[in-house]
């Protein structure tokens, strides 16, 4: 079974520029998550999708971050404009249908450096 | 509010030593789930174990064992006879009942096993 695919693996941008990250979950997984992991910290949930609907985006900074999951498969996370504090690894994860406490399968992440 | 604390930031051991990673959690909910994930240098988080709050039985899986004590709100992880391949960052995490994939992570413990 193929894992969760993410691209790009690394991205360096100047502050105020924009960036987009792409995620392809495990085939058949209805639920998709984006987590932000700042260096030295544990990951924090940004947004959770069930198929192509948003379940939880309470921790997403909506003034600059947006995410979509068209057709309930791939997802894109966009940051515009980027700030220095957005430097982090953006982890995508997926799981089967929404359950009580899902076991998530994570991708390798996209590392963003904002200069 | 919910919180997970991993007080050990870094641990260094020599191969074949036993090592225990501590995890303390805070929640007022009575139904919740606890997880451990491993993050090797490649970056993806790898699921190790999930326990629910009503199951305090200790668990052993090969060289790994977990000790769950509700009385002290702890869910500690022990690696017996550590190996170099165990070197990674280990995260403890909490999910409240029916929160699906909203993991609340600790800060992580970086384990270094030297030959």
PDB file of C-alpha atoms in Angstrom:
ATOM      1  CA  UNK A   1       0.000   0.000   0.000  1.00  0.00           C
ATOM      2  CA  UNK A   2       1.418   3.368  -1.021  1.00  0.00           C
ATOM      3  CA  UNK A   3       1.827   5.879   1.799  1.00  0.00           C
ATOM      4  CA  UNK A   4       0.789   9.502   2.077  1.00  0.00           C
ATOM      5  CA  UNK A   5       2.587  11.525  -0.596  1.00  0.00           C
ATOM      6  CA  UNK A   6       3.565  15.147  -0.091  1.00  0.00           C
ATOM      7  CA  UNK A   7       5.346  17.714  -2.224  1.00  0.00           C
ATOM      8  CA  UNK A   8       7.501  19.649  -2.293  1.00  0.00           C
ATOM      9  CA  UNK A   9       9.717  18.261   0.468  1.00  0.00           C
ATOM     10  CA  UNK A  10      11.509  21.572   0.923  1.00  0.00           C
ATOM     11  CA  UNK A  11      10.628  25.159   0.119  1.00  0.00           C
ATOM     12  CA  UNK A  12      12.422  28.410   0.877  1.00  0.00           C
ATOM     13  CA  UNK A  13      10.599  31.709   0.309  1.00  0.00           C
ATOM     14  CA  UNK A  14      10.833  35.322   1.328  1.00  0.00           C
ATOM     15  CA  UNK A  15       8.300  36.733   3.770  1.00  0.00           C
ATOM     16  CA  UNK A  16       5.135  38.031   2.142  1.00  0.00           C
ATOM     17  CA  UNK A  17       5.471  35.527  -0.705  1.00  0.00           C
ATOM     18  CA  UNK A  18       3.007  32.708  -1.210  1.00  0.00           C
ATOM     19  CA  UNK A  19       3.499  28.947  -1.150  1.00  0.00           C
ATOM     20  CA  UNK A  20       1.383  25.863  -1.754  1.00  0.00           C
ATOM     21  CA  UNK A  21       1.779  22.312  -0.518  1.00  0.00           C
ATOM     22  CA  UNK A  22       0.170  19.254  -2.031  1.00  0.00           C
ATOM     23  CA  UNK A  23      -0.918  16.011  -0.398  1.00  0.00           C
ATOM     24  CA  UNK A  24      -2.161  12.723  -1.817  1.00  0.00           C
ATOM     25  CA  UNK A  25      -3.586  10.486   0.935  1.00  0.00           C
ATOM     26  CA  UNK A  26      -3.742   6.723   1.078  1.00  0.00           C
ATOM     27  CA  UNK A  27      -6.238   5.410  -1.435  1.00  0.00           C
ATOM     28  CA  UNK A  28      -9.666   5.038   0.093  1.00  0.00           C
ATOM     29  CA  UNK A  29      -8.965   7.138   3.180  1.00  0.00           C
ATOM     30  CA  UNK A  30     -11.892   9.493   3.636  1.00  0.00           C
ATOM     31  CA  UNK A  31     -10.317  11.717   6.259  1.00  0.00           C
ATOM     32  CA  UNK A  32      -7.367  14.008   5.616  1.00  0.00           C
ATOM     33  CA  UNK A  33      -5.484  16.243   8.028  1.00  0.00           C
ATOM     34  CA  UNK A  34      -2.910  19.018   7.835  1.00  0.00           C
ATOM     35  CA  UNK A  35      -0.646  19.475  10.857  1.00  0.00           C
ATOM     36  CA  UNK A  36       1.963  22.168  11.473  1.00  0.00           C
ATOM     37  CA  UNK A  37       5.146  21.161  13.308  1.00  0.00           C
ATOM     38  CA  UNK A  38       7.370  24.011  14.446  1.00  0.00           C
ATOM     39  CA  UNK A  39      10.955  23.045  15.249  1.00  0.00           C
ATOM     40  CA  UNK A  40      11.222  21.535  18.720  1.00  0.00           C
ATOM     41  CA  UNK A  41       7.461  21.185  19.169  1.00  0.00           C
ATOM     42  CA  UNK A  42       4.838  18.547  18.639  1.00  0.00           C
ATOM     43  CA  UNK A  43       2.573  18.806  15.590  1.00  0.00           C
ATOM     44  CA  UNK A  44      -0.573  20.913  15.834  1.00  0.00           C
ATOM     45  CA  UNK A  45      -3.735  20.261  13.819  1.00  0.00           C
ATOM     46  CA  UNK A  46      -4.536  22.990  11.291  1.00  0.00           C
ATOM     47  CA  UNK A  47      -7.471  21.486   9.430  1.00  0.00           C
ATOM     48  CA  UNK A  48      -9.351  18.212   9.087  1.00  0.00           C
ATOM     49  CA  UNK A  49     -11.403  17.130   6.054  1.00  0.00           C
ATOM     50  CA  UNK A  50     -13.957  14.366   5.825  1.00  0.00           C
ATOM     51  CA  UNK A  51     -14.185  13.599   2.100  1.00  0.00           C
ATOM     52  CA  UNK A  52     -14.254  17.140   0.671  1.00  0.00           C
ATOM     53  CA  UNK A  53     -15.956  18.807   3.642  1.00  0.00           C
ATOM     54  CA  UNK A  54     -14.182  20.622   6.489  1.00  0.00           C
ATOM     55  CA  UNK A  55     -14.654  18.973   9.909  1.00  0.00           C
ATOM     56  CA  UNK A  56     -12.382  21.196  11.993  1.00  0.00           C
ATOM     57  CA  UNK A  57     -10.431  24.304  11.015  1.00  0.00           C
ATOM     58  CA  UNK A  58     -10.514  26.014  14.396  1.00  0.00           C
ATOM     59  CA  UNK A  59      -6.708  26.339  14.552  1.00  0.00           C
ATOM     60  CA  UNK A  60      -6.172  27.458  10.968  1.00  0.00           C
ATOM     61  CA  UNK A  61      -5.043  31.125  10.690  1.00  0.00           C
ATOM     62  CA  UNK A  62      -7.634  31.952   8.092  1.00  0.00           C
ATOM     63  CA  UNK A  63      -6.270  35.397   7.315  1.00  0.00           C
ATOM     64  CA  UNK A  64      -3.312  33.783   5.538  1.00  0.00           C
ATOM     65  CA  UNK A  65      -3.861  30.033   5.358  1.00  0.00           C
ATOM     66  CA  UNK A  66      -6.327  28.226   3.129  1.00  0.00           C
ATOM     67  CA  UNK A  67      -6.855  24.594   2.265  1.00  0.00           C
ATOM     68  CA  UNK A  68      -9.047  22.672  -0.081  1.00  0.00           C
ATOM     69  CA  UNK A  69      -9.736  19.073  -0.916  1.00  0.00           C
ATOM     70  CA  UNK A  70     -11.450  18.946  -4.258  1.00  0.00           C
ATOM     71  CA  UNK A  71     -13.155  15.668  -5.188  1.00  0.00           C
ATOM     72  CA  UNK A  72     -12.364  14.281  -1.762  1.00  0.00           C
ATOM     73  CA  UNK A  73      -8.910  12.979  -2.666  1.00  0.00           C
ATOM     74  CA  UNK A  74      -5.876  15.281  -3.037  1.00  0.00           C
ATOM     75  CA  UNK A  75      -5.507  18.368  -0.914  1.00  0.00           C
ATOM     76  CA  UNK A  76      -3.643  21.653  -1.186  1.00  0.00           C
ATOM     77  CA  UNK A  77      -2.581  23.904   1.680  1.00  0.00           C
ATOM     78  CA  UNK A  78      -1.737  27.497   0.757  1.00  0.00           C
ATOM     79  CA  UNK A  79      -0.076  30.268   2.724  1.00  0.00           C
ATOM     80  CA  UNK A  80      -0.398  33.837   1.455  1.00  0.00           C
ATOM     81  CA  UNK A  81       1.340  36.015   2.502  1.00  0.00           C
ATOM     82  CA  UNK A  82       3.905  34.024   4.489  1.00  0.00           C
ATOM     83  CA  UNK A  83       5.358  35.287   7.760  1.00  0.00           C
ATOM     84  CA  UNK A  84       8.617  34.331   9.455  1.00  0.00           C
ATOM     85  CA  UNK A  85       6.708  32.383  12.112  1.00  0.00           C
ATOM     86  CA  UNK A  86       5.245  30.118   9.413  1.00  0.00           C
ATOM     87  CA  UNK A  87       8.608  28.364   9.133  1.00  0.00           C
ATOM     88  CA  UNK A  88       7.728  24.788  10.016  1.00  0.00           C
ATOM     89  CA  UNK A  89       7.156  21.310   8.667  1.00  0.00           C
ATOM     90  CA  UNK A  90       3.672  20.816   7.250  1.00  0.00           C
ATOM     91  CA  UNK A  91       2.542  17.253   7.745  1.00  0.00           C
ATOM     92  CA  UNK A  92      -0.331  15.682   5.887  1.00  0.00           C
ATOM     93  CA  UNK A  93      -2.037  12.613   7.317  1.00  0.00           C
ATOM     94  CA  UNK A  94      -4.985  10.440   6.425  1.00  0.00           C
ATOM     95  CA  UNK A  95      -7.204   7.836   8.046  1.00  0.00           C
ATOM     96  CA  UNK A  96     -10.227   5.763   7.116  1.00  0.00           C
ATOM     97  CA  UNK A  97     -13.706   7.055   7.907  1.00  0.00           C
ATOM     98  CA  UNK A  98     -14.004   9.419  10.856  1.00  0.00           C
ATOM     99  CA  UNK A  99     -13.974   7.358  14.014  1.00  0.00           C
ATOM    100  CA  UNK A 100     -13.787   7.802  17.749  1.00  0.00           C
ATOM    101  CA  UNK A 101      -9.999   8.040  17.830  1.00  0.00           C
ATOM    102  CA  UNK A 102      -8.366   7.515  14.494  1.00  0.00           C
ATOM    103  CA  UNK A 103      -4.950   6.049  13.821  1.00  0.00           C
ATOM    104  CA  UNK A 104      -3.384   8.472  11.402  1.00  0.00           C
ATOM    105  CA  UNK A 105      -0.868   7.640   8.690  1.00  0.00           C
ATOM    106  CA  UNK A 106       1.483  10.565   8.136  1.00  0.00           C
ATOM    107  CA  UNK A 107       3.463  11.693   5.141  1.00  0.00           C
ATOM    108  CA  UNK A 108       7.116  12.742   5.354  1.00  0.00           C
ATOM    109  CA  UNK A 109       6.169  16.425   5.455  1.00  0.00           C
ATOM    110  CA  UNK A 110       6.983  19.623   3.579  1.00  0.00           C
ATOM    111  CA  UNK A 111       9.612  21.793   5.265  1.00  0.00           C
ATOM    112  CA  UNK A 112       9.037  25.526   4.804  1.00  0.00           C
ATOM    113  CA  UNK A 113      11.668  28.150   5.543  1.00  0.00           C
ATOM    114  CA  UNK A 114      10.538  31.783   5.426  1.00  0.00           C
ATOM    115  CA  UNK A 115      13.388  34.326   5.197  1.00  0.00           C
TER     116      UNK A 115
ATOM    117  CA  UNK B   1      -7.899  22.454  28.557  1.00  0.00           C
ATOM    118  CA  UNK B   2      -6.010  19.398  27.470  1.00  0.00           C
ATOM    119  CA  UNK B   3      -2.253  19.126  27.635  1.00  0.00           C
ATOM    120  CA  UNK B   4       0.492  16.545  27.156  1.00  0.00           C
ATOM    121  CA  UNK B   5       3.887  17.009  28.776  1.00  0.00           C
ATOM    122  CA  UNK B   6       7.055  15.148  27.900  1.00  0.00           C
ATOM    123  CA  UNK B   7       9.572  16.564  30.348  1.00  0.00           C
ATOM    124  CA  UNK B   8      12.587  14.827  28.813  1.00  0.00           C
ATOM    125  CA  UNK B   9      13.728  16.827  25.816  1.00  0.00           C
ATOM    126  CA  UNK B  10      16.693  14.619  24.951  1.00  0.00           C
ATOM    127  CA  UNK B  11      17.909  11.246  26.171  1.00  0.00           C
ATOM    128  CA  UNK B  12      21.140   9.572  25.194  1.00  0.00           C
ATOM    129  CA  UNK B  13      21.872   5.912  25.952  1.00  0.00           C
ATOM    130  CA  UNK B  14      24.308   3.266  24.858  1.00  0.00           C
ATOM    131  CA  UNK B  15      23.060   0.321  22.847  1.00  0.00           C
ATOM    132  CA  UNK B  16      21.492  -2.484  24.903  1.00  0.00           C
ATOM    133  CA  UNK B  17      20.505  -0.153  27.728  1.00  0.00           C
ATOM    134  CA  UNK B  18      16.854   0.078  28.756  1.00  0.00           C
ATOM    135  CA  UNK B  19      15.258   3.505  28.481  1.00  0.00           C
ATOM    136  CA  UNK B  20      11.929   4.936  29.655  1.00  0.00           C
ATOM    137  CA  UNK B  21      10.249   7.916  28.027  1.00  0.00           C
ATOM    138  CA  UNK B  22       7.863   9.774  30.304  1.00  0.00           C
ATOM    139  CA  UNK B  23       4.474  11.194  29.342  1.00  0.00           C
ATOM    140  CA  UNK B  24       2.049  13.061  31.591  1.00  0.00           C
ATOM    141  CA  UNK B  25      -1.317  14.271  30.341  1.00  0.00           C
ATOM    142  CA  UNK B  26      -4.052  16.589  31.574  1.00  0.00           C
ATOM    143  CA  UNK B  27      -7.741  16.350  30.780  1.00  0.00           C
ATOM    144  CA  UNK B  28     -11.002  16.579  32.669  1.00  0.00           C
ATOM    145  CA  UNK B  29     -12.713  14.219  30.268  1.00  0.00           C
ATOM    146  CA  UNK B  30     -13.230  10.663  31.427  1.00  0.00           C
ATOM    147  CA  UNK B  31     -13.085   9.113  27.962  1.00  0.00           C
ATOM    148  CA  UNK B  32      -9.967   9.685  25.919  1.00  0.00           C
ATOM    149  CA  UNK B  33      -7.258   7.892  23.997  1.00  0.00           C
ATOM    150  CA  UNK B  34      -3.504   8.013  24.340  1.00  0.00           C
ATOM    151  CA  UNK B  35      -0.982   7.412  21.583  1.00  0.00           C
ATOM    152  CA  UNK B  36       2.718   7.095  21.010  1.00  0.00           C
ATOM    153  CA  UNK B  37       4.251   7.987  17.649  1.00  0.00           C
ATOM    154  CA  UNK B  38       7.860   7.669  16.487  1.00  0.00           C
ATOM    155  CA  UNK B  39       9.430  10.267  14.167  1.00  0.00           C
ATOM    156  CA  UNK B  40      12.668   9.003  12.568  1.00  0.00           C
ATOM    157  CA  UNK B  41      14.997  11.390  10.723  1.00  0.00           C
ATOM    158  CA  UNK B  42      13.037  10.786   7.514  1.00  0.00           C
ATOM    159  CA  UNK B  43      10.245  12.859   9.028  1.00  0.00           C
ATOM    160  CA  UNK B  44       7.058  10.814   8.885  1.00  0.00           C
ATOM    161  CA  UNK B  45       5.330   9.988  12.139  1.00  0.00           C
ATOM    162  CA  UNK B  46       4.942   6.262  12.700  1.00  0.00           C
ATOM    163  CA  UNK B  47       2.130   4.945  14.878  1.00  0.00           C
ATOM    164  CA  UNK B  48       3.229   2.736  17.792  1.00  0.00           C
ATOM    165  CA  UNK B  49       0.265   2.283  20.131  1.00  0.00           C
ATOM    166  CA  UNK B  50      -3.232   3.510  21.025  1.00  0.00           C
ATOM    167  CA  UNK B  51      -4.883   2.982  24.444  1.00  0.00           C
ATOM    168  CA  UNK B  52      -8.288   4.069  25.672  1.00  0.00           C
ATOM    169  CA  UNK B  53      -8.835   5.522  29.123  1.00  0.00           C
ATOM    170  CA  UNK B  54     -10.697   2.465  30.380  1.00  0.00           C
ATOM    171  CA  UNK B  55      -7.928   0.029  29.637  1.00  0.00           C
ATOM    172  CA  UNK B  56      -5.081   0.332  32.118  1.00  0.00           C
ATOM    173  CA  UNK B  57      -3.486  -2.973  31.255  1.00  0.00           C
ATOM    174  CA  UNK B  58       0.167  -2.662  30.468  1.00  0.00           C
ATOM    175  CA  UNK B  59       1.152  -3.710  26.987  1.00  0.00           C
ATOM    176  CA  UNK B  60       4.262  -5.342  25.616  1.00  0.00           C
ATOM    177  CA  UNK B  61       5.217  -5.589  21.970  1.00  0.00           C
ATOM    178  CA  UNK B  62       8.634  -7.095  21.431  1.00  0.00           C
ATOM    179  CA  UNK B  63      11.180  -4.750  23.019  1.00  0.00           C
ATOM    180  CA  UNK B  64       8.541  -2.056  23.580  1.00  0.00           C
ATOM    181  CA  UNK B  65       6.285  -1.800  26.611  1.00  0.00           C
ATOM    182  CA  UNK B  66       3.838   0.791  27.853  1.00  0.00           C
ATOM    183  CA  UNK B  67       2.713   1.576  31.393  1.00  0.00           C
ATOM    184  CA  UNK B  68      -0.596   3.442  31.712  1.00  0.00           C
ATOM    185  CA  UNK B  69      -1.511   4.781  35.172  1.00  0.00           C
ATOM    186  CA  UNK B  70      -4.642   6.906  35.438  1.00  0.00           C
ATOM    187  CA  UNK B  71      -3.897   7.689  39.083  1.00  0.00           C
ATOM    188  CA  UNK B  72      -0.844   9.680  38.032  1.00  0.00           C
ATOM    189  CA  UNK B  73      -2.096  10.624  34.522  1.00  0.00           C
ATOM    190  CA  UNK B  74       0.943   9.008  32.986  1.00  0.00           C
ATOM    191  CA  UNK B  75       1.536   6.836  29.936  1.00  0.00           C
ATOM    192  CA  UNK B  76       5.201   5.907  29.929  1.00  0.00           C
ATOM    193  CA  UNK B  77       7.052   4.045  27.196  1.00  0.00           C
ATOM    194  CA  UNK B  78       9.982   1.702  27.810  1.00  0.00           C
ATOM    195  CA  UNK B  79      12.379   0.333  25.238  1.00  0.00           C
ATOM    196  CA  UNK B  80      14.273  -2.723  26.451  1.00  0.00           C
ATOM    197  CA  UNK B  81      17.738  -3.469  25.090  1.00  0.00           C
ATOM    198  CA  UNK B  82      17.796  -0.351  22.940  1.00  0.00           C
ATOM    199  CA  UNK B  83      19.243  -0.427  19.428  1.00  0.00           C
ATOM    200  CA  UNK B  84      20.710   2.260  17.190  1.00  0.00           C
ATOM    201  CA  UNK B  85      17.603   2.020  14.973  1.00  0.00           C
ATOM    202  CA  UNK B  86      15.521   3.232  17.911  1.00  0.00           C
ATOM    203  CA  UNK B  87      17.109   6.675  17.562  1.00  0.00           C
ATOM    204  CA  UNK B  88      14.242   9.059  16.776  1.00  0.00           C
ATOM    205  CA  UNK B  89      11.938  11.628  18.294  1.00  0.00           C
ATOM    206  CA  UNK B  90       9.079  10.030  20.197  1.00  0.00           C
ATOM    207  CA  UNK B  91       5.762  11.804  20.715  1.00  0.00           C
ATOM    208  CA  UNK B  92       3.025  11.085  23.192  1.00  0.00           C
ATOM    209  CA  UNK B  93      -0.428  12.341  22.181  1.00  0.00           C
ATOM    210  CA  UNK B  94      -4.000  12.560  23.453  1.00  0.00           C
ATOM    211  CA  UNK B  95      -7.359  12.503  21.671  1.00  0.00           C
ATOM    212  CA  UNK B  96     -10.615  13.219  23.451  1.00  0.00           C
ATOM    213  CA  UNK B  97     -13.529  10.937  22.779  1.00  0.00           C
ATOM    214  CA  UNK B  98     -15.050  11.425  19.330  1.00  0.00           C
ATOM    215  CA  UNK B  99     -12.463  13.997  18.303  1.00  0.00           C
ATOM    216  CA  UNK B 100     -11.450  11.769  15.428  1.00  0.00           C
ATOM    217  CA  UNK B 101      -7.945  12.779  14.473  1.00  0.00           C
ATOM    218  CA  UNK B 102      -7.385  15.879  16.578  1.00  0.00           C
ATOM    219  CA  UNK B 103      -4.222  14.682  18.285  1.00  0.00           C
ATOM    220  CA  UNK B 104      -2.818  16.853  21.050  1.00  0.00           C
ATOM    221  CA  UNK B 105       0.900  16.189  21.026  1.00  0.00           C
ATOM    222  CA  UNK B 106       3.576  16.600  23.665  1.00  0.00           C
ATOM    223  CA  UNK B 107       6.815  18.358  22.798  1.00  0.00           C
ATOM    224  CA  UNK B 108       8.573  15.121  21.977  1.00  0.00           C
ATOM    225  CA  UNK B 109      11.623  13.334  23.394  1.00  0.00           C
ATOM    226  CA  UNK B 110      14.660  12.920  21.183  1.00  0.00           C
ATOM    227  CA  UNK B 111      16.261   9.551  21.850  1.00  0.00           C
ATOM    228  CA  UNK B 112      19.813   8.940  20.727  1.00  0.00           C
ATOM    229  CA  UNK B 113      21.133   5.384  20.972  1.00  0.00           C
ATOM    230  CA  UNK B 114      24.887   5.156  20.534  1.00  0.00           C
ATOM    231  CA  UNK B 115      26.693   1.975  19.501  1.00  0.00           C
TER     232      UNK B 115
END
